[in-house]
Amino acid sequence: MIASANIGCYVQISHHLKLQGRTVPVVHPMQLLDYSIRGLKLGTEVVDPG
């Protein structure tokens, strides 16, 4: 899992991972905080942006 607060980095990272055929979730750090507060397992609620 990769966390990026910068939307430009988020888009570039997601794009290049997709080009490489990798399925690594890219999330905003606030999503990680939200998952922690709600007690969710990482990756269970991540939606692929692309």
XYZ file of N, CA, C and O in Angstrom:
200
model
N 0.845 -1.155 0.000
C 0.000 0.000 0.000
C 0.901 1.232 0.000
O 1.925 1.269 0.689
N 0.492 2.207 -0.805
C 1.228 3.464 -0.888
C 0.288 4.581 -0.472
O -0.852 4.639 -0.945
N 0.747 5.461 0.406
C -0.039 6.622 0.823
C 0.601 7.883 0.257
O 1.809 8.080 0.386
N -0.217 8.702 -0.394
C 0.271 9.961 -0.955
C -0.772 11.048 -0.741
O -1.930 10.885 -1.114
N -0.343 12.160 -0.155
C -1.247 13.278 0.087
C -1.317 14.220 -1.114
O -2.205 15.065 -1.194
N -0.406 14.071 -2.055
C -0.366 14.950 -3.222
C -1.103 14.282 -4.378
O -0.732 13.187 -4.809
N -2.130 14.944 -4.895
C -2.963 14.350 -5.951
C -2.151 14.070 -7.217
O -2.380 13.059 -7.898
N -1.195 14.919 -7.529
C -0.358 14.691 -8.711
C 0.458 13.416 -8.571
O 0.549 12.603 -9.491
N 1.044 13.233 -7.393
C 1.815 12.007 -7.128
C 0.895 10.796 -7.123
O 1.234 9.743 -7.667
N -0.268 10.952 -6.518
C -1.257 9.875 -6.455
C -1.599 9.383 -7.866
O -1.580 8.192 -8.148
N -1.869 10.320 -8.758
C -2.239 9.978 -10.135
C -1.071 9.311 -10.861
O -1.247 8.289 -11.532
N 0.131 9.890 -10.743
C 1.297 9.336 -11.428
C 1.649 7.938 -10.915
O 1.924 7.029 -11.699
N 1.637 7.779 -9.607
C 1.947 6.473 -9.017
C 0.929 5.437 -9.474
O 1.283 4.342 -9.910
N -0.351 5.786 -9.389
C -1.417 4.863 -9.804
C -1.273 4.486 -11.272
O -1.408 3.317 -11.641
N -0.985 5.473 -12.114
C -0.848 5.253 -13.550
C 0.289 4.279 -13.853
O 0.127 3.317 -14.618
N 1.444 4.517 -13.260
C 2.604 3.672 -13.556
C 2.482 2.269 -12.962
O 2.966 1.306 -13.556
N 1.842 2.160 -11.819
C 1.581 0.823 -11.272
C 0.671 0.042 -12.215
O 0.883 -1.142 -12.468
N -0.352 0.725 -12.742
C -1.281 0.080 -13.675
C -0.555 -0.355 -14.945
O -0.775 -1.457 -15.456
N 0.340 0.500 -15.459
C 1.112 0.155 -16.657
C 1.992 -1.074 -16.423
O 2.227 -1.857 -17.347
N 2.461 -1.240 -15.200
C 3.303 -2.378 -14.857
C 2.489 -3.616 -14.489
O 3.056 -4.674 -14.214
N 1.182 -3.473 -14.478
C 0.322 -4.606 -14.141
C 0.300 -4.931 -12.660
O -0.043 -6.041 -12.267
N 0.651 -3.977 -11.846
C 0.687 -4.196 -10.395
C -0.619 -3.731 -9.755
O -1.245 -2.792 -10.220
N -0.992 -4.394 -8.694
C -2.234 -4.058 -8.001
C -1.935 -3.588 -6.576
O -2.424 -4.155 -5.603
N -1.124 -2.557 -6.481
C -0.787 -1.967 -5.188
C -1.771 -0.830 -4.923
O -1.874 0.093 -5.727
N -2.516 -0.887 -3.816
C -3.451 0.200 -3.517
C -2.713 1.508 -3.238
O -1.689 1.514 -2.547
N -3.228 2.598 -3.778
C -2.690 3.932 -3.507
C -3.817 4.698 -2.822
O -4.923 4.794 -3.357
N -3.539 5.219 -1.636
C -4.562 5.900 -0.848
C -4.041 7.226 -0.319
O -2.837 7.484 -0.309
N -4.949 8.060 0.126
C -4.596 9.306 0.788
C -4.356 8.986 2.266
O -5.035 8.111 2.825
N -3.410 9.650 2.915
C -3.160 9.374 4.330
C -4.410 9.507 5.215
O -4.544 8.800 6.206
N -5.323 10.384 4.830
C -6.553 10.528 5.616
C -7.422 9.278 5.517
O -8.173 8.967 6.434
N -7.327 8.561 4.392
C -8.045 7.291 4.275
C -7.485 6.292 5.284
O -8.248 5.552 5.912
N -6.156 6.265 5.438
C -5.546 5.369 6.415
C -6.026 5.708 7.828
O -6.338 4.815 8.623
N -6.100 7.000 8.132
C -6.592 7.431 9.437
C -8.039 6.995 9.634
O -8.411 6.477 10.686
N -8.855 7.174 8.600
C -10.261 6.765 8.654
C -10.381 5.265 8.894
O -11.168 4.824 9.728
N -9.602 4.467 8.174
C -9.633 3.009 8.352
C -9.251 2.646 9.788
O -9.853 1.765 10.392
N -8.247 3.334 10.322
C -7.792 3.055 11.675
C -8.888 3.373 12.699
O -9.153 2.582 13.600
N -9.514 4.528 12.546
C -10.570 4.942 13.473
C -11.745 3.966 13.428
O -12.312 3.606 14.451
N -12.106 3.525 12.206
C -13.249 2.617 12.054
C -12.880 1.150 12.249
O -13.748 0.286 12.257
N -11.587 0.860 12.411
C -11.153 -0.509 12.649
C -11.229 -1.405 11.427
O -11.383 -2.615 11.556
N -11.111 -0.815 10.231
C -11.171 -1.597 8.994
C -9.801 -2.178 8.675
O -8.772 -1.572 8.975
N -9.801 -3.336 8.048
C -8.548 -3.922 7.578
C -8.095 -3.160 6.345
O -8.910 -2.795 5.494
N -6.795 -2.926 6.235
C -6.264 -2.224 5.064
C -6.538 -3.027 3.806
O -6.355 -4.234 3.766
N -6.997 -2.307 2.788
C -7.251 -2.946 1.511
C -8.676 -3.431 1.334
O -9.092 -3.716 0.226
N -9.446 -3.528 2.406
C -10.800 -4.055 2.272
C -11.789 -3.026 1.742
O -12.788 -3.387 1.157
N -11.487 -1.746 1.924
C -12.400 -0.712 1.484
C -11.773 0.225 0.454
O -12.316 1.249 0.133
N -10.606 -0.144 -0.070
C -9.917 0.710 -1.032
C -10.549 0.525 -2.408
O -10.737 -0.579 -2.880
N -10.876 1.630 -3.052
C -11.469 1.601 -4.383
C -10.414 2.016 -5.391
O -9.763 3.053 -5.228
N -10.225 1.219 -6.421
C -9.253 1.525 -7.471
C -9.725 2.748 -8.240
O -10.835 2.757 -8.778
N -8.913 3.826 -8.317
C -9.330 5.049 -8.989
C -9.402 4.934 -10.504
O -9.928 5.801 -11.171
N -8.894 3.870 -11.055
C -8.807 3.898 -12.481
C -9.368 2.819 -13.232
O -9.537 2.786 -14.381
